Coordinates of C-alpha atoms in Angstrom, one line a residue:
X1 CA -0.1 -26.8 6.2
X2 CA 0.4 -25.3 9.6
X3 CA 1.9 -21.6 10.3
X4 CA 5.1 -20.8 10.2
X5 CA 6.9 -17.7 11.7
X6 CA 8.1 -15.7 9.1
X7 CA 11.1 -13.6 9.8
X8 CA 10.5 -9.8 10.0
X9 CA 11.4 -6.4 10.5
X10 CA 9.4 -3.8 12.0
X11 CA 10.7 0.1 11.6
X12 CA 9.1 3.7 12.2
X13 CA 7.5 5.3 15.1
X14 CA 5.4 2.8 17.8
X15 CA 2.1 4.9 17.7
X16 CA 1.7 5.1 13.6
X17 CA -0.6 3.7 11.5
X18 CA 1.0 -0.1 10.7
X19 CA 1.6 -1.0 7.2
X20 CA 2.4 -4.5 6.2
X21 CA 4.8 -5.1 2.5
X22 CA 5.0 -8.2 1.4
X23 CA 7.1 -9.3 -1.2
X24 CA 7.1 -11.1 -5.2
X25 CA 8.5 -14.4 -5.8
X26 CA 12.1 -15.4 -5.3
X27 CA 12.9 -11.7 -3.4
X28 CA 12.8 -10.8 0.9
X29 CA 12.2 -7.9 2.4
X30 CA 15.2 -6.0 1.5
X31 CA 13.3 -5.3 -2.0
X32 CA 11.4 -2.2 -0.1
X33 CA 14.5 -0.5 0.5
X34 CA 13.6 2.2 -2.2
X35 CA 10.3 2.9 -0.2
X36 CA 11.6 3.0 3.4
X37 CA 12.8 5.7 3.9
X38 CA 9.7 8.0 3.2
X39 CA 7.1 5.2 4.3
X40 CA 8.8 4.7 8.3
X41 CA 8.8 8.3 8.8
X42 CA 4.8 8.2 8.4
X43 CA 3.7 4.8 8.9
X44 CA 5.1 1.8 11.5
X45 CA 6.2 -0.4 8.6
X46 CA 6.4 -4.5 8.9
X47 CA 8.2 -5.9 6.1
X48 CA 8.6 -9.7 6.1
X49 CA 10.1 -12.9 4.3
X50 CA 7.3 -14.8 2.6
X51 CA 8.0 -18.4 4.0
X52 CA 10.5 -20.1 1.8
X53 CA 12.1 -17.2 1.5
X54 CA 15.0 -14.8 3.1
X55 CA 15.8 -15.6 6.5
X56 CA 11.6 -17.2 7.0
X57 CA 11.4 -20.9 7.2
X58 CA 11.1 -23.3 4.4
X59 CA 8.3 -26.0 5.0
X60 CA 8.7 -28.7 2.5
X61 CA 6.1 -29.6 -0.6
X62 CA 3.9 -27.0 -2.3
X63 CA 2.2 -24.0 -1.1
X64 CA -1.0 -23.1 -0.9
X65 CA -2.1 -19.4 -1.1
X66 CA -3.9 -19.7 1.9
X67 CA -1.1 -20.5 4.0
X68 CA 1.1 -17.5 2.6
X69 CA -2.4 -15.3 4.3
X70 CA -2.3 -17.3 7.5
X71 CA 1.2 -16.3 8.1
X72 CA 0.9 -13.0 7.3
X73 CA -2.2 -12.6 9.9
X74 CA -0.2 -14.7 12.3
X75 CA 2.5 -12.3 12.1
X76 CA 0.4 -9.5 12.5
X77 CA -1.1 -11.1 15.8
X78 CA 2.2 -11.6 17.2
X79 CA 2.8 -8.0 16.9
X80 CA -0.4 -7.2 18.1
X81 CA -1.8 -5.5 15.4
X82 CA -5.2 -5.4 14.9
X83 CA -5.3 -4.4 11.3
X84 CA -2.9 -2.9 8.9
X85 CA -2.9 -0.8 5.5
X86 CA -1.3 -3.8 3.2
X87 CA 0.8 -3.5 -0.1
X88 CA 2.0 -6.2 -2.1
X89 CA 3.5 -6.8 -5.2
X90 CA 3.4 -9.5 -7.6
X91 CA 3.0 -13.2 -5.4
X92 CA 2.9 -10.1 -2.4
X93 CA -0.2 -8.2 -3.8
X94 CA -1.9 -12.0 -4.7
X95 CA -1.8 -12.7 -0.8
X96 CA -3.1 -8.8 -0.1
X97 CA -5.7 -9.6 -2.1
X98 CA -6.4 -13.0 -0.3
X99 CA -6.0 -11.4 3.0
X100 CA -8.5 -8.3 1.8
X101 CA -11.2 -10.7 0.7
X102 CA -11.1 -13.6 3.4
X103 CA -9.9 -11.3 6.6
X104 CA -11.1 -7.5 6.0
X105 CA -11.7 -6.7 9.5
X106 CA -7.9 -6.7 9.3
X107 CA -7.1 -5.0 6.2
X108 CA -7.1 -0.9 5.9
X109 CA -6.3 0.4 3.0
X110 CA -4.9 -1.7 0.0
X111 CA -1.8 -1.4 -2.8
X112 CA -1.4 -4.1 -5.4
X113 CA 1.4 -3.7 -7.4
X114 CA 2.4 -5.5 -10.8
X115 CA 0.0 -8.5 -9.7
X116 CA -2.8 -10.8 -11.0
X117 CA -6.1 -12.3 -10.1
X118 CA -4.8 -15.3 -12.2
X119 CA -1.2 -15.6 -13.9
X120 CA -0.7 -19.0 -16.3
X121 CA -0.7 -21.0 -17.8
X122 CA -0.7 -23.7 -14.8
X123 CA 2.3 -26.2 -16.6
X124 CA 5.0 -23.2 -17.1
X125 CA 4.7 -23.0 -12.9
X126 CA 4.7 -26.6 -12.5
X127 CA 7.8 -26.7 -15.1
X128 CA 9.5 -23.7 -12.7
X129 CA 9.0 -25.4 -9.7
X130 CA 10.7 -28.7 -11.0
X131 CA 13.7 -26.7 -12.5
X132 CA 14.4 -24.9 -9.8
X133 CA 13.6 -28.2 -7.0
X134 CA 16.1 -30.0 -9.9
X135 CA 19.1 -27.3 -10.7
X136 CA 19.0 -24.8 -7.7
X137 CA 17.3 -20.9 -8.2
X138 CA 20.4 -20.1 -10.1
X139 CA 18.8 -21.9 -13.0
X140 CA 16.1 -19.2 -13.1
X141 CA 18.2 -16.1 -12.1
X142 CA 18.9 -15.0 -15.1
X143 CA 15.0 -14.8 -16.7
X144 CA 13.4 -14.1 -13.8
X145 CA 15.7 -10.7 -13.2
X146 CA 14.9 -9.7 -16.9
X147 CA 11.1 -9.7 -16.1
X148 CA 12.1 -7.3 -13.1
X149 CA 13.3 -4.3 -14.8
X150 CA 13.5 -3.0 -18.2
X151 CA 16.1 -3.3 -21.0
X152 CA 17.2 0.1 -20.8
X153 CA 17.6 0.7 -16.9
X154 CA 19.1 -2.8 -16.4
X155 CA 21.7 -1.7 -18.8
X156 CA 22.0 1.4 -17.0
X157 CA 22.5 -0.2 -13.5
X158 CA 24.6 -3.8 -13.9
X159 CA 25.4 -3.3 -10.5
X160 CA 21.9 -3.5 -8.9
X161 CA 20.9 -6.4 -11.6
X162 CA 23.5 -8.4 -10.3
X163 CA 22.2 -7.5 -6.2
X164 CA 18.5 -8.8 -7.8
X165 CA 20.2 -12.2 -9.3
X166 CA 22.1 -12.2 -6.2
X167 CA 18.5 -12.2 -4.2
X168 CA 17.2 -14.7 -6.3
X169 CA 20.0 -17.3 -5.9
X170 CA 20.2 -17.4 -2.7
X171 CA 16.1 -18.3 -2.3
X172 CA 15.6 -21.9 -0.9
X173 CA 14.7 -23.5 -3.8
X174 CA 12.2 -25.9 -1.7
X175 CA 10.8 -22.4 -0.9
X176 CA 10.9 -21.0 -4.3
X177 CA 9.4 -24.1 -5.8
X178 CA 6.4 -24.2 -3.0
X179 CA 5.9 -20.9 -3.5
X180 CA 5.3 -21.7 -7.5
X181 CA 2.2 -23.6 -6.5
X182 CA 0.7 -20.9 -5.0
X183 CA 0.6 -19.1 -8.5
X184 CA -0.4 -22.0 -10.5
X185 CA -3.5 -23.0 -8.5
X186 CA -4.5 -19.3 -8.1
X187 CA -7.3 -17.6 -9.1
X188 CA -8.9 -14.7 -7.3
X189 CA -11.1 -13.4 -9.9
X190 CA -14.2 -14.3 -8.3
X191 CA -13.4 -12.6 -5.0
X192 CA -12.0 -9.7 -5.9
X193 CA -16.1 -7.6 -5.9
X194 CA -16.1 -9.2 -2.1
X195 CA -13.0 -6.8 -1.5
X196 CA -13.9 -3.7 0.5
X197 CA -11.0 -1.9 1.0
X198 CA -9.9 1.3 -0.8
X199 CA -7.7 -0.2 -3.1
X200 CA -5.0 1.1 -5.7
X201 CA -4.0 -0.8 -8.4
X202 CA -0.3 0.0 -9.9
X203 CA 0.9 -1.5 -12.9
X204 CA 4.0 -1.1 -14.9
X205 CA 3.7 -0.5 -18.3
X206 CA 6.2 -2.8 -19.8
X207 CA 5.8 -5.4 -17.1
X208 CA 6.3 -8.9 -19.1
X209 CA 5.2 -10.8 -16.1
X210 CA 2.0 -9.0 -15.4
X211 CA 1.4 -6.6 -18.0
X212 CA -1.3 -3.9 -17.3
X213 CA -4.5 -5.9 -18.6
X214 CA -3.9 -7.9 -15.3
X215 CA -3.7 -5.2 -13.5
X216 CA -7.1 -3.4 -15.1
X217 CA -9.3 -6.7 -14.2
X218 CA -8.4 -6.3 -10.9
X219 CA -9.1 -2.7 -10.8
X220 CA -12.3 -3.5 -12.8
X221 CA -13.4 -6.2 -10.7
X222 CA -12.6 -4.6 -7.1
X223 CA -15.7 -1.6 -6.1
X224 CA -14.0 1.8 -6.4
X225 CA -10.3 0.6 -7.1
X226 CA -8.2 2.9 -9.1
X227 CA -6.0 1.4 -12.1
X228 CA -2.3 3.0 -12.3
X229 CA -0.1 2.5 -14.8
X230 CA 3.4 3.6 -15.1
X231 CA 5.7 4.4 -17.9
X232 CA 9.3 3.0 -18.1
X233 CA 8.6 0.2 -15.9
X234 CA 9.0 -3.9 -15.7
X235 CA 7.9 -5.8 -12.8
X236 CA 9.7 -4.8 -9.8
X237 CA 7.9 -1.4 -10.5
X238 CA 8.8 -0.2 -6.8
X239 CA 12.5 -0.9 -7.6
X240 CA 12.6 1.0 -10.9
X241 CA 10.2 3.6 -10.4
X242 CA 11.0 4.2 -6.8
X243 CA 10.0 7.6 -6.3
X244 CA 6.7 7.6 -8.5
X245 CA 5.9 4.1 -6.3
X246 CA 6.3 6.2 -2.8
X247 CA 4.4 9.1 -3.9
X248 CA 1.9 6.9 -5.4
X249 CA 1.8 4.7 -1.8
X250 CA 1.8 7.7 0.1
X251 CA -1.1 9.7 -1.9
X252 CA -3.2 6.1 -1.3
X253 CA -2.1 5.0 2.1
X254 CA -2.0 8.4 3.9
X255 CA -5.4 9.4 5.7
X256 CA -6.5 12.2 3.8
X257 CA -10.1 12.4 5.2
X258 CA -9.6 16.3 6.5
X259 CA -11.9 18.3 3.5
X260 CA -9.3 20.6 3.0
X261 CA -6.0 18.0 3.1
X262 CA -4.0 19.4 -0.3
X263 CA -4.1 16.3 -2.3
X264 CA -8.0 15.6 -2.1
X265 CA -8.7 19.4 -2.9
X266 CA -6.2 18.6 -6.0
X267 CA -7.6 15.8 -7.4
X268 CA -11.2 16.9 -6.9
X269 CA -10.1 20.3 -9.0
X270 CA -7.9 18.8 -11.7
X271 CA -9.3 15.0 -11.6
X272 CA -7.8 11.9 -10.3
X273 CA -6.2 11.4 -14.1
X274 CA -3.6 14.6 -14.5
X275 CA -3.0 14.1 -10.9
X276 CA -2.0 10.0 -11.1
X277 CA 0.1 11.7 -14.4
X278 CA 1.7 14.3 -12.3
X279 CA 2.0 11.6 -9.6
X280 CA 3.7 8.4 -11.7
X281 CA 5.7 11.5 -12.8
X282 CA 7.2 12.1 -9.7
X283 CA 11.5 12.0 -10.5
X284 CA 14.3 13.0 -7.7
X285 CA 14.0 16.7 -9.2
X286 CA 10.3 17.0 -9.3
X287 CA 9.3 15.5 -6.1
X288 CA 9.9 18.1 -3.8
X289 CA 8.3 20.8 -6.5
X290 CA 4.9 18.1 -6.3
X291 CA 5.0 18.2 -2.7
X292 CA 5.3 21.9 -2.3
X293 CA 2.0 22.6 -5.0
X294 CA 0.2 19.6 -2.8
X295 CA 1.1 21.2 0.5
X296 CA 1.0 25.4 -0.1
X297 CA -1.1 25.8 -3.8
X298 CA -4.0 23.2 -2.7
X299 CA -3.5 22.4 1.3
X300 CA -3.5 25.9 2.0
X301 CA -4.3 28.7 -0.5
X302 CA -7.4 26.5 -2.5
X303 CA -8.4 25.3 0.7
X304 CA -9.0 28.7 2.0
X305 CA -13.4 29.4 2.4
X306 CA -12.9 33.1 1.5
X307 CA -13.4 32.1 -1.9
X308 CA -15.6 29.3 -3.4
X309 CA -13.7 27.3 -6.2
X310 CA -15.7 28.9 -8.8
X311 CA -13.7 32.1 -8.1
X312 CA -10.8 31.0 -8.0
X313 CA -11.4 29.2 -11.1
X314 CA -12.1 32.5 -12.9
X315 CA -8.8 33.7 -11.2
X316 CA -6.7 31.3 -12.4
X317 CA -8.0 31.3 -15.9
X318 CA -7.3 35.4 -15.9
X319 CA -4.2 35.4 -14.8
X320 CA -2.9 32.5 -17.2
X321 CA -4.2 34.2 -19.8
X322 CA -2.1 37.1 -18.5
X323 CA 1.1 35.1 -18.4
X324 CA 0.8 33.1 -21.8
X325 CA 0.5 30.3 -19.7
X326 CA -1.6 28.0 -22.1
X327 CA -1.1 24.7 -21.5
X328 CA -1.6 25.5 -17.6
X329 CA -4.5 27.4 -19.4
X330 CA -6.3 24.2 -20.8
X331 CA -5.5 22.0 -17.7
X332 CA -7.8 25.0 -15.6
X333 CA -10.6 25.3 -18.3
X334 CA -11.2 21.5 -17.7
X335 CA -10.6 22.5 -13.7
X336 CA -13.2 25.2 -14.1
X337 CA -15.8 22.8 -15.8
X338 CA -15.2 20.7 -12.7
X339 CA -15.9 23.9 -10.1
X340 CA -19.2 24.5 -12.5
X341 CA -18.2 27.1 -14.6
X342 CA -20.4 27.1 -17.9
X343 CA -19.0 27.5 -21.1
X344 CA -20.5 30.6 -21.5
X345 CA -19.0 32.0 -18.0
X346 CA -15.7 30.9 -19.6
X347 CA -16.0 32.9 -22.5
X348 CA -16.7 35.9 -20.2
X349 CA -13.9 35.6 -18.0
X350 CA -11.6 35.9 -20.9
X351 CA -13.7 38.9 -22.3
X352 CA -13.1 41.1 -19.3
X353 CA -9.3 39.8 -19.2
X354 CA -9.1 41.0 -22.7
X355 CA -9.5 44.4 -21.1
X356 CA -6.7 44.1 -19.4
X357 CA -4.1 41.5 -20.3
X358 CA -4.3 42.7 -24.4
X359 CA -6.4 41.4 -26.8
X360 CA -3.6 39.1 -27.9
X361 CA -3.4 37.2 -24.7
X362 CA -7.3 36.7 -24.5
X363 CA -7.6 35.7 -28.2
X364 CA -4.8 32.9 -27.7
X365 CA -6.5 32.0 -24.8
X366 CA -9.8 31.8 -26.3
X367 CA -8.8 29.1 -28.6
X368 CA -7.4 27.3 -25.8
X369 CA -10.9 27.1 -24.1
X370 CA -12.4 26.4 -27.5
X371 CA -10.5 23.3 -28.1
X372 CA -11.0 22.1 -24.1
X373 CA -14.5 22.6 -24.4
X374 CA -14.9 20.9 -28.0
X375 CA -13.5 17.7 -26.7
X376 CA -15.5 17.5 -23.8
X377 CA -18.6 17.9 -26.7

């Protein structure tokens, strides 16, 4: 099948980095709203209507996943871009990967959200396709938007389920129904190892469509990937979980190659874990605290070469100790493993606190440590 032009719009500054989104079955580009905000300020973002979709053309018959790839480098040639960090979600993130594993020359750095290598079974797509080519997208509104959010928030938002249905709907069906195909003759599973690009995987906890397990093949399957996984969210993860999405997108996407940029100095003190907790975390009231202990705590005062991160380990550790601090307490013992503090140089630093901040607070803290270092073995 031969390219089409797919409808698009392109916002943020002309000099940034260029960041293509591309978008899950039966949606257009407006489903990025939550993100654009924080992502045009940084990046020069292209968001586009797969074809079949939004205001893109609708070629007749069944889709192939290729074609979806060719459109989207098409698109990128017209703008003249010669490659672009790439995040998709759900049939999105299945033509990221293609486009990562059969074009990486043209691919930066990769996000695939709430997506699969392989989705079936085959005959429930086929089935789709026919309903929807038979009664309209209307016939499918309904299931499809109660994959894309949870019980509990779609209750707590009618109004935005019914803007989702409302999306839906008005999909083509020839497009919706080609666009089936792609997913039932999919499987990426064998490419995903030839993928080279730094690649985050996000998945949504209670996700129906593509429940986590997808999402840890691919991270398993792709070198160096790193797996996700959010609490209180379905499949349109980005919609639900807004803010946790951007932060995550922005932590991924951002070029954080400088030794001392904040984020890199945090995870490689408290580990890529507590900070993808802290991070998928991320509410309207904690976001601007996250951003301010990214920028100041580890951009600027842990990134200082006055002190190695040994010393400031031992700092930490004596002044939580001081302050009672002790669940702070155990996330820095497990910090000051990390900046090669022995067990025993542990001990010691809450010795000589003891000295100073009251038996008390060094004893508490004590059994702190001893727990932290008992799990590690």
């Amino acid at each position: 099948m031969s390219v089409v032009e797919l409808h698009h719009v392109v916002d943020g500054p002309v000099d940034a980095p260029p960041l293509l989104l591309l978008n899950s079955l039966g949606s257009d580009l407006s489903m990025w709203d939550p993100q654009l905000p924080a992502l045009s300020r940084r990046f020069r973002v292209i968001r586009c209507d797969t074809r079949g979709h939004g205001r893109s053309p609708v070629p007749p018959g069944d889709y192939a996943l290729a074609d979806l790839g060719r459109d989207a480098l098409a698109l990128l040639d017209r703008l003249g871009v010669a490659s672009a960090h790439v995040v998709g979600l759900s049939l999105g993130g299945m033509t990221a990967m293609w486009l990562a594993a059969h074009a990486p020359e043209r691919v930066g750095r990769l996000v695939l959200c709430c997506t699969s290598a392989r989705l079936g079974p085959p005959e429930g797509w086929a089935e789709r396709a026919r309903t929807v080519r038979a009664h309209g997208t209307r016939a499918v509104a309904d299931a499809v938007a109660g994959r894309w959010l949870t019980t509990g928030f779609a209750e707590r938002h009618p109004e935005l389920v019914d803007t989702l249905k409302t999306m839906i709907i008005k999909t083509p069906p020839e497009g919706y129904a080609g666009a089936c195909a792609v997913v039932q003759h999919m499987d990426q599973r064998a490419d995903l190892a030839t993928i080279t690009a730094p690649t985050l995987v996000i998945a949504g906890r209670d996700d129906p469509a593509t429940p986590p397990p997808h999402g840890q093949l691919i991270a398993d399957g792709i070198p160096g990937a790193r797996l996700v996984v959010l609490p209180e969210a379905a499949h349109l993860a980005n919609v639900e979980r807004a803010d946790a999405v951007t932060a995550l997108l922005l932590d991924h996407l951002e070029d954080r190659t400088a030794e001392n940029t904040g984020m890199v100095v945090r995870r490689q003190v408290l580990g890529d874990e507590h900070v993808d907790r802290a991070v998928a975390g991320t509410t309207p009231l904690t976001a601007p605290f996250q951003d301010f202990i990214t920028r100041y705590a580890w951009g600027e005062i842990w990134s200082r070469d006055t002190l190695d991160r040994r010393s400031r380990s031992m700092i930490t550790l004596a002044v939580l100790t001081a302050l009672h601090c002790h669940d702070e307490l155990a996330m820095h013992v497990r910090a000051a493993r990390r900046n090669g503090l022995t067990a025993a140089e542990i001990g010691e630093v809450l010795l000589h606190t003891a000295v100073y901040a009251g038996v008390p607070a060094s004893n508490a803290a004590l059994a702190v440590a001893r727990r932290v270092l008992a799990d590690e073995g």
